[in-house]
Amino acid sequence: MTAPIFRFNQQRDDLVQTVVERVVAEARDPVLLLNDAAYHELRRLDAAGKDSSRWRKLARSLGGLDHHAARQRLRELADEHAHDVDGNFDPRVYAFASRVLPVGLSILLRPQVLKERGLGDVLRGNALAERIRTSGPIDRIQRLAERGTVVYVPTHLSNLDSPVFAYALESARLPPVTYGAGKNLFTNPVLSFFMRNLGAYRVDRRLRHELYKLVLKAYSCILIERGFHSLFFPGGTRSRSGGVERKLKLGLAGTGLEAFIRTGQRVFFVPATINYMLTLEAETLIDDHLKDAGKARYIIEDDESTRLGRITQLVNQLAHMEGSCAVRFGEPVDPFGNVVDDRGESYDRQGRQVDPRSYVVGDDGQVRQDGNRDGQYTRELGEVAMEQYLCDTVAMTTHVVATAAFARLRAAHGGKDLFALVRRADETIVPRADMLTEIEGVQARLADLDRRGAIQLSTAVRGATASELLGEAERALNGYHASPVLHTQGEGVALLDPKVLLYYQNRLANHGVGWIGGVR
Amino acid sequence: MNPVSVVGGGAWGIALATAAARGGADVLLHTRREGEPIPGVRRTRSLAEAAKHARLVLLTVPSAHVREVGRALGAHLDGHHLLVHGVRGLAAVPSRTPSFEGEDLVTLSTVLREETPVRRFGALGGPVLTGELSRGEPCVMVVASHYTEVLAAVRSAFAGSFMRIYTTPDLVGLEWASALTGILAVAIGFARGAGVGAGLVSAFAIRGVHEAARIAVAAGAEERTFTGLGGFGDLLAAIGEEDRPEVRLGLALARGEEPTSAIAALGERIEALSLAPRVADFAARHGVVAPILDAVAHGLFAQKNAPEIISTLMTAPMTGGA
């Protein structure tokens, strides 16, 4: 394989150096940046009761720095941050990992198991591979990956998303990507093995100062300029509610436009959805969602993805279910939201060809950056991606059954608000016949959306009867989640875990199928 | 020279072209009509020429023609153009929200986004009146865009004219404000024609603007745009102005004329008649209580008499404080 990422290691030193050069050269006021860094770091470290003396020293020294010394200090600090961000892609690990991953994440994520069992043994099984379905305009994306840099901007539900997406790319014969992963994940005993070796660079979300953001943006931008296909989760963080993102930050993905402006490198954005029958961290995430907005945690360090047992359980469960994980690639667009053809040419919504350069030329015909304009282009690109997310969402058995179950739950406790509903200690039992009717209703509404191209249905949802869906969802949910979620008892169905039901029904809420009150 | 193209040769388009030319801009007016020569304004029948002439294109066609003209014009535009419309109205389109299958209301810049390759859009609004503008009297206009270069280009196009231009990034807000103010202006004309006292007219105006703001917020607008020049400012101009077509329509309805023939008699395009029921539906769908919009849609245009309409409004459930 000749994808640029395999040259990553040879370029690493040069990459870091280029990042530092760019950040220092484009800094208008080094003292201001240093002061901002010291201010934010002092606040952060003092609040955490950690040693902040080096930043205090920096802050005190700023008054006496001349222009040259300030720039030198900036260079040192930028260099430190750039090295911290720098990823590490090892082609040997990639080759190894991509063969192994299908076997089961549990094994892959525990390298010691590989040592114990031997590679050959591990490679024979292939259960999970058959479970991750990829779909969408894959041929076109393959061609575009040869003509420019592909920037994937998928939905984000789980810490497993990046390994799963990496596998989906491999399985679709698409070249691998670099991506920024939260630095906290690198201390996660389970995921760090992967991260460190699969083109991930590190994003420290605790650092709020401008200099760090500049380093990160320069790093990402230069990767894209050099043709490294990239992956960003534009939701910024995993969806807490389980709902499809309705608000995108794009943030670093905006460097795709910057790379195009700086070098003319063709950049193609590919929105995508990653869909699970079961979400690894469902319980933690929905708990966090239901907390008061102000108390919700931006970084969660102690969820299910740090626990080997839960990951193993999830993978075992997924591996035994048809189509339990689906990655759907959306229509590729240019940085201005225009669709592109196989050759990478851009077209407006009337199918007329348009030159992407025309969006970034000034009155004088020169291409240039413009913070306000480019930020707005990127926001509008986010809107295009969100529209695609809805149409490319793959509705799974658990979503359908949870939607029906939650609707019955609401009907049984009419008038109760969300919090009263999900905090019910007693179980609600609904007649099985009612439950099946409700499921059929959800199926019908989904089929209608599907006909209009407004959603995708998993093969299981498309073909199964309501009774089959209920049975499969019950097995899946109860087989993985900590306590039973719903349970058929004779002619009744007991709804046991409203929170988990809410989480899965939220996937369809923005389609108007699930209850919208749960994602607001 | 500062090149500007104006597409649409109605009274409003001619007024804008005249004002820009008076300020020294190099104006090309696209119109199919013959007309009196305007100093400093050249005419063309070619959209291609209009697109080539200037980066800034002002679109001033009636709202019902925005899509069709936008599509034709779009064939000659590219990403470097700045497209600003001065059109009051909203467009009804099949819903793109999966949860709702009916008709949705979208702004005209949304229509232009579908019909052209342009990204940098803007809209004109505010209390400026066609007459004031064409006579060269001092006046105030609002331009909205997410893009600062659009705001700057419009300001620059009218720099030498006697017009003061305020800017806002709330494009959705200004477009909704212009459209809904057009409906409220009909109500103001009607109230005046029905002999409603100044105190009550003013109350309807204020409550109407608040109501319009609540509706537009559901469409993504900022509320404060409605209390500024683009909303309340625009409507105040209707209270004191006899010339405005919406006000004249309201007066005619108060005399008991039938809406369609009243509009025909005015010889002007007024979108309020078809827009009001759509906005009332939109409000209902988004759970916004809108008694004044309802009164226009289902009272004025349904030819109910003034006492009946006013009685309905005076006894409507209270929404919010004063």
Short mmCIF file of N, CA, C and O in Angstrom, two decimals, chain A residues 173-218:
data_model
loop_
_atom_site.label_atom_id
_atom_site.label_comp_id
_atom_site.label_asym_id
_atom_site.label_seq_id
_atom_site.Cartn_x
_atom_site.Cartn_y
_atom_site.Cartn_z
N ARG A 173 -11.28 -1.05 1.55
CA ARG A 173 -10.07 -0.80 0.75
C ARG A 173 -9.81 0.68 0.57
O ARG A 173 -9.43 1.15 -0.51
N LEU A 174 -10.03 1.42 1.62
CA LEU A 174 -9.71 2.84 1.63
C LEU A 174 -8.44 3.03 2.47
O LEU A 174 -8.25 2.31 3.45
N PRO A 175 -7.60 3.97 2.07
CA PRO A 175 -6.34 4.14 2.80
C PRO A 175 -6.57 4.61 4.24
O PRO A 175 -7.59 5.24 4.52
N PRO A 176 -5.65 4.30 5.12
CA PRO A 176 -5.80 4.66 6.54
C PRO A 176 -5.72 6.16 6.76
O PRO A 176 -5.32 6.92 5.88
N VAL A 177 -6.11 6.58 7.96
CA VAL A 177 -6.17 8.00 8.28
C VAL A 177 -5.34 8.34 9.52
O VAL A 177 -5.04 7.47 10.33
N THR A 178 -5.01 9.61 9.61
CA THR A 178 -4.50 10.12 10.88
C THR A 178 -5.67 10.76 11.60
O THR A 178 -6.62 11.21 10.97
N TYR A 179 -5.59 10.81 12.91
CA TYR A 179 -6.66 11.47 13.65
C TYR A 179 -6.17 11.93 15.00
O TYR A 179 -5.23 11.37 15.56
N GLY A 180 -6.82 12.94 15.51
CA GLY A 180 -6.49 13.45 16.83
C GLY A 180 -7.34 12.74 17.87
O GLY A 180 -8.55 12.70 17.74
N ALA A 181 -6.70 12.16 18.85
CA ALA A 181 -7.45 11.47 19.89
C ALA A 181 -7.17 12.16 21.22
O ALA A 181 -6.07 12.64 21.45
N GLY A 182 -8.19 12.21 22.05
CA GLY A 182 -8.03 12.85 23.36
C GLY A 182 -6.85 12.25 24.11
O GLY A 182 -6.68 11.03 24.14
N LYS A 183 -6.04 13.12 24.69
CA LYS A 183 -4.84 12.63 25.38
C LYS A 183 -5.22 11.68 26.51
O LYS A 183 -4.49 10.75 26.82
N ASN A 184 -6.41 11.91 27.09
CA ASN A 184 -6.84 11.03 28.18
C ASN A 184 -6.99 9.58 27.72
O ASN A 184 -6.81 8.66 28.49
N LEU A 185 -7.27 9.41 26.41
CA LEU A 185 -7.42 8.04 25.91
C LEU A 185 -6.08 7.31 25.86
O LEU A 185 -6.03 6.09 25.85
N PHE A 186 -5.01 8.09 25.81
CA PHE A 186 -3.70 7.45 25.74
C PHE A 186 -3.29 6.86 27.09
O PHE A 186 -2.40 6.05 27.18
N THR A 187 -3.97 7.33 28.14
CA THR A 187 -3.68 6.73 29.45
C THR A 187 -4.68 5.61 29.73
O THR A 187 -4.58 4.92 30.72
N ASN A 188 -5.67 5.47 28.83
CA ASN A 188 -6.64 4.38 28.95
C ASN A 188 -5.91 3.08 28.61
O ASN A 188 -5.37 2.92 27.52
N PRO A 189 -5.85 2.16 29.56
CA PRO A 189 -5.03 0.95 29.34
C PRO A 189 -5.49 0.16 28.13
O PRO A 189 -4.71 -0.53 27.49
N VAL A 190 -6.77 0.28 27.78
CA VAL A 190 -7.31 -0.55 26.71
C VAL A 190 -7.02 0.07 25.33
O VAL A 190 -6.60 -0.61 24.40
N LEU A 191 -7.24 1.35 25.24
CA LEU A 191 -7.20 1.96 23.92
C LEU A 191 -5.82 2.48 23.51
O LEU A 191 -5.55 2.68 22.33
N SER A 192 -4.95 2.69 24.49
CA SER A 192 -3.70 3.37 24.18
C SER A 192 -2.85 2.58 23.19
O SER A 192 -2.19 3.16 22.33
N PHE A 193 -2.91 1.27 23.28
CA PHE A 193 -2.11 0.45 22.38
C PHE A 193 -2.41 0.83 20.93
O PHE A 193 -1.54 1.03 20.09
N PHE A 194 -3.71 0.94 20.67
CA PHE A 194 -4.17 1.27 19.35
C PHE A 194 -3.79 2.65 18.89
O PHE A 194 -3.24 2.88 17.84
N MET A 195 -4.17 3.58 19.76
CA MET A 195 -4.00 5.00 19.47
C MET A 195 -2.58 5.30 19.05
O MET A 195 -2.32 5.92 18.04
N ARG A 196 -1.68 4.85 19.90
CA ARG A 196 -0.29 5.20 19.71
C ARG A 196 0.22 4.72 18.36
O ARG A 196 1.12 5.30 17.79
N ASN A 197 -0.36 3.68 17.87
CA ASN A 197 0.23 3.05 16.69
C ASN A 197 -0.57 3.22 15.41
O ASN A 197 -0.12 2.82 14.35
N LEU A 198 -1.73 3.76 15.48
CA LEU A 198 -2.55 3.83 14.26
C LEU A 198 -2.76 5.26 13.78
O LEU A 198 -3.87 5.66 13.46
N GLY A 199 -1.69 6.03 13.74
CA GLY A 199 -1.81 7.34 13.13
C GLY A 199 -2.51 8.36 13.99
O GLY A 199 -2.93 9.40 13.50
N ALA A 200 -2.65 8.06 15.28
CA ALA A 200 -3.31 9.04 16.14
C ALA A 200 -2.29 10.04 16.65
O ALA A 200 -1.19 9.67 17.01
N TYR A 201 -2.67 11.30 16.64
CA TYR A 201 -1.88 12.28 17.38
C TYR A 201 -2.70 12.70 18.58
O TYR A 201 -3.89 12.38 18.67
N ARG A 202 -2.05 13.38 19.49
CA ARG A 202 -2.70 13.57 20.78
C ARG A 202 -3.26 14.98 20.95
O ARG A 202 -2.57 15.95 20.69
N VAL A 203 -4.50 15.03 21.36
CA VAL A 203 -5.14 16.31 21.61
C VAL A 203 -5.42 16.39 23.11
O VAL A 203 -6.14 15.56 23.65
N ASP A 204 -4.80 17.37 23.75
CA ASP A 204 -5.01 17.54 25.19
C ASP A 204 -6.11 18.56 25.41
O ASP A 204 -5.89 19.76 25.29
N ARG A 205 -7.30 18.06 25.70
CA ARG A 205 -8.45 18.96 25.77
C ARG A 205 -8.46 19.81 27.04
O ARG A 205 -9.30 20.67 27.20
N ARG A 206 -7.51 19.52 27.93
CA ARG A 206 -7.44 20.37 29.13
C ARG A 206 -6.75 21.70 28.82
O ARG A 206 -6.91 22.67 29.53
N LEU A 207 -5.93 21.71 27.76
CA LEU A 207 -5.18 22.93 27.45
C LEU A 207 -6.05 23.89 26.66
O LEU A 207 -6.53 23.56 25.58
N ARG A 208 -6.24 25.07 27.20
CA ARG A 208 -7.19 26.02 26.61
C ARG A 208 -6.50 27.20 25.96
O ARG A 208 -7.17 28.09 25.45
N HIS A 209 -5.20 27.27 26.05
CA HIS A 209 -4.58 28.51 25.58
C HIS A 209 -4.37 28.53 24.06
O HIS A 209 -4.33 27.51 23.40
N GLU A 210 -4.26 29.73 23.55
CA GLU A 210 -4.24 29.98 22.12
C GLU A 210 -3.05 29.31 21.44
O GLU A 210 -3.17 28.75 20.36
N LEU A 211 -1.89 29.36 22.09
CA LEU A 211 -0.70 28.79 21.46
C LEU A 211 -0.89 27.30 21.18
O LEU A 211 -0.55 26.80 20.12
N TYR A 212 -1.46 26.61 22.15
CA TYR A 212 -1.69 25.18 21.96
C TYR A 212 -2.64 24.95 20.78
O TYR A 212 -2.42 24.06 19.95
N LYS A 213 -3.69 25.76 20.71
CA LYS A 213 -4.64 25.62 19.60
C LYS A 213 -3.96 25.88 18.26
O LYS A 213 -4.23 25.19 17.27
N LEU A 214 -3.07 26.87 18.25
CA LEU A 214 -2.36 27.17 17.00
C LEU A 214 -1.47 26.00 16.57
O LEU A 214 -1.40 25.64 15.39
N VAL A 215 -0.80 25.40 17.56
CA VAL A 215 0.07 24.25 17.26
C VAL A 215 -0.77 23.10 16.70
O VAL A 215 -0.43 22.48 15.68
N LEU A 216 -1.87 22.84 17.38
CA LEU A 216 -2.73 21.74 16.96
C LEU A 216 -3.29 21.96 15.55
O LEU A 216 -3.30 21.05 14.71
N LYS A 217 -3.72 23.19 15.31
CA LYS A 217 -4.28 23.50 13.99
C LYS A 217 -3.20 23.39 12.91
O LYS A 217 -3.44 22.84 11.83
N ALA A 218 -2.01 23.90 13.23
CA ALA A 218 -0.92 23.83 12.24
C ALA A 218 -0.58 22.37 11.95
O ALA A 218 -0.36 21.97 10.80
#
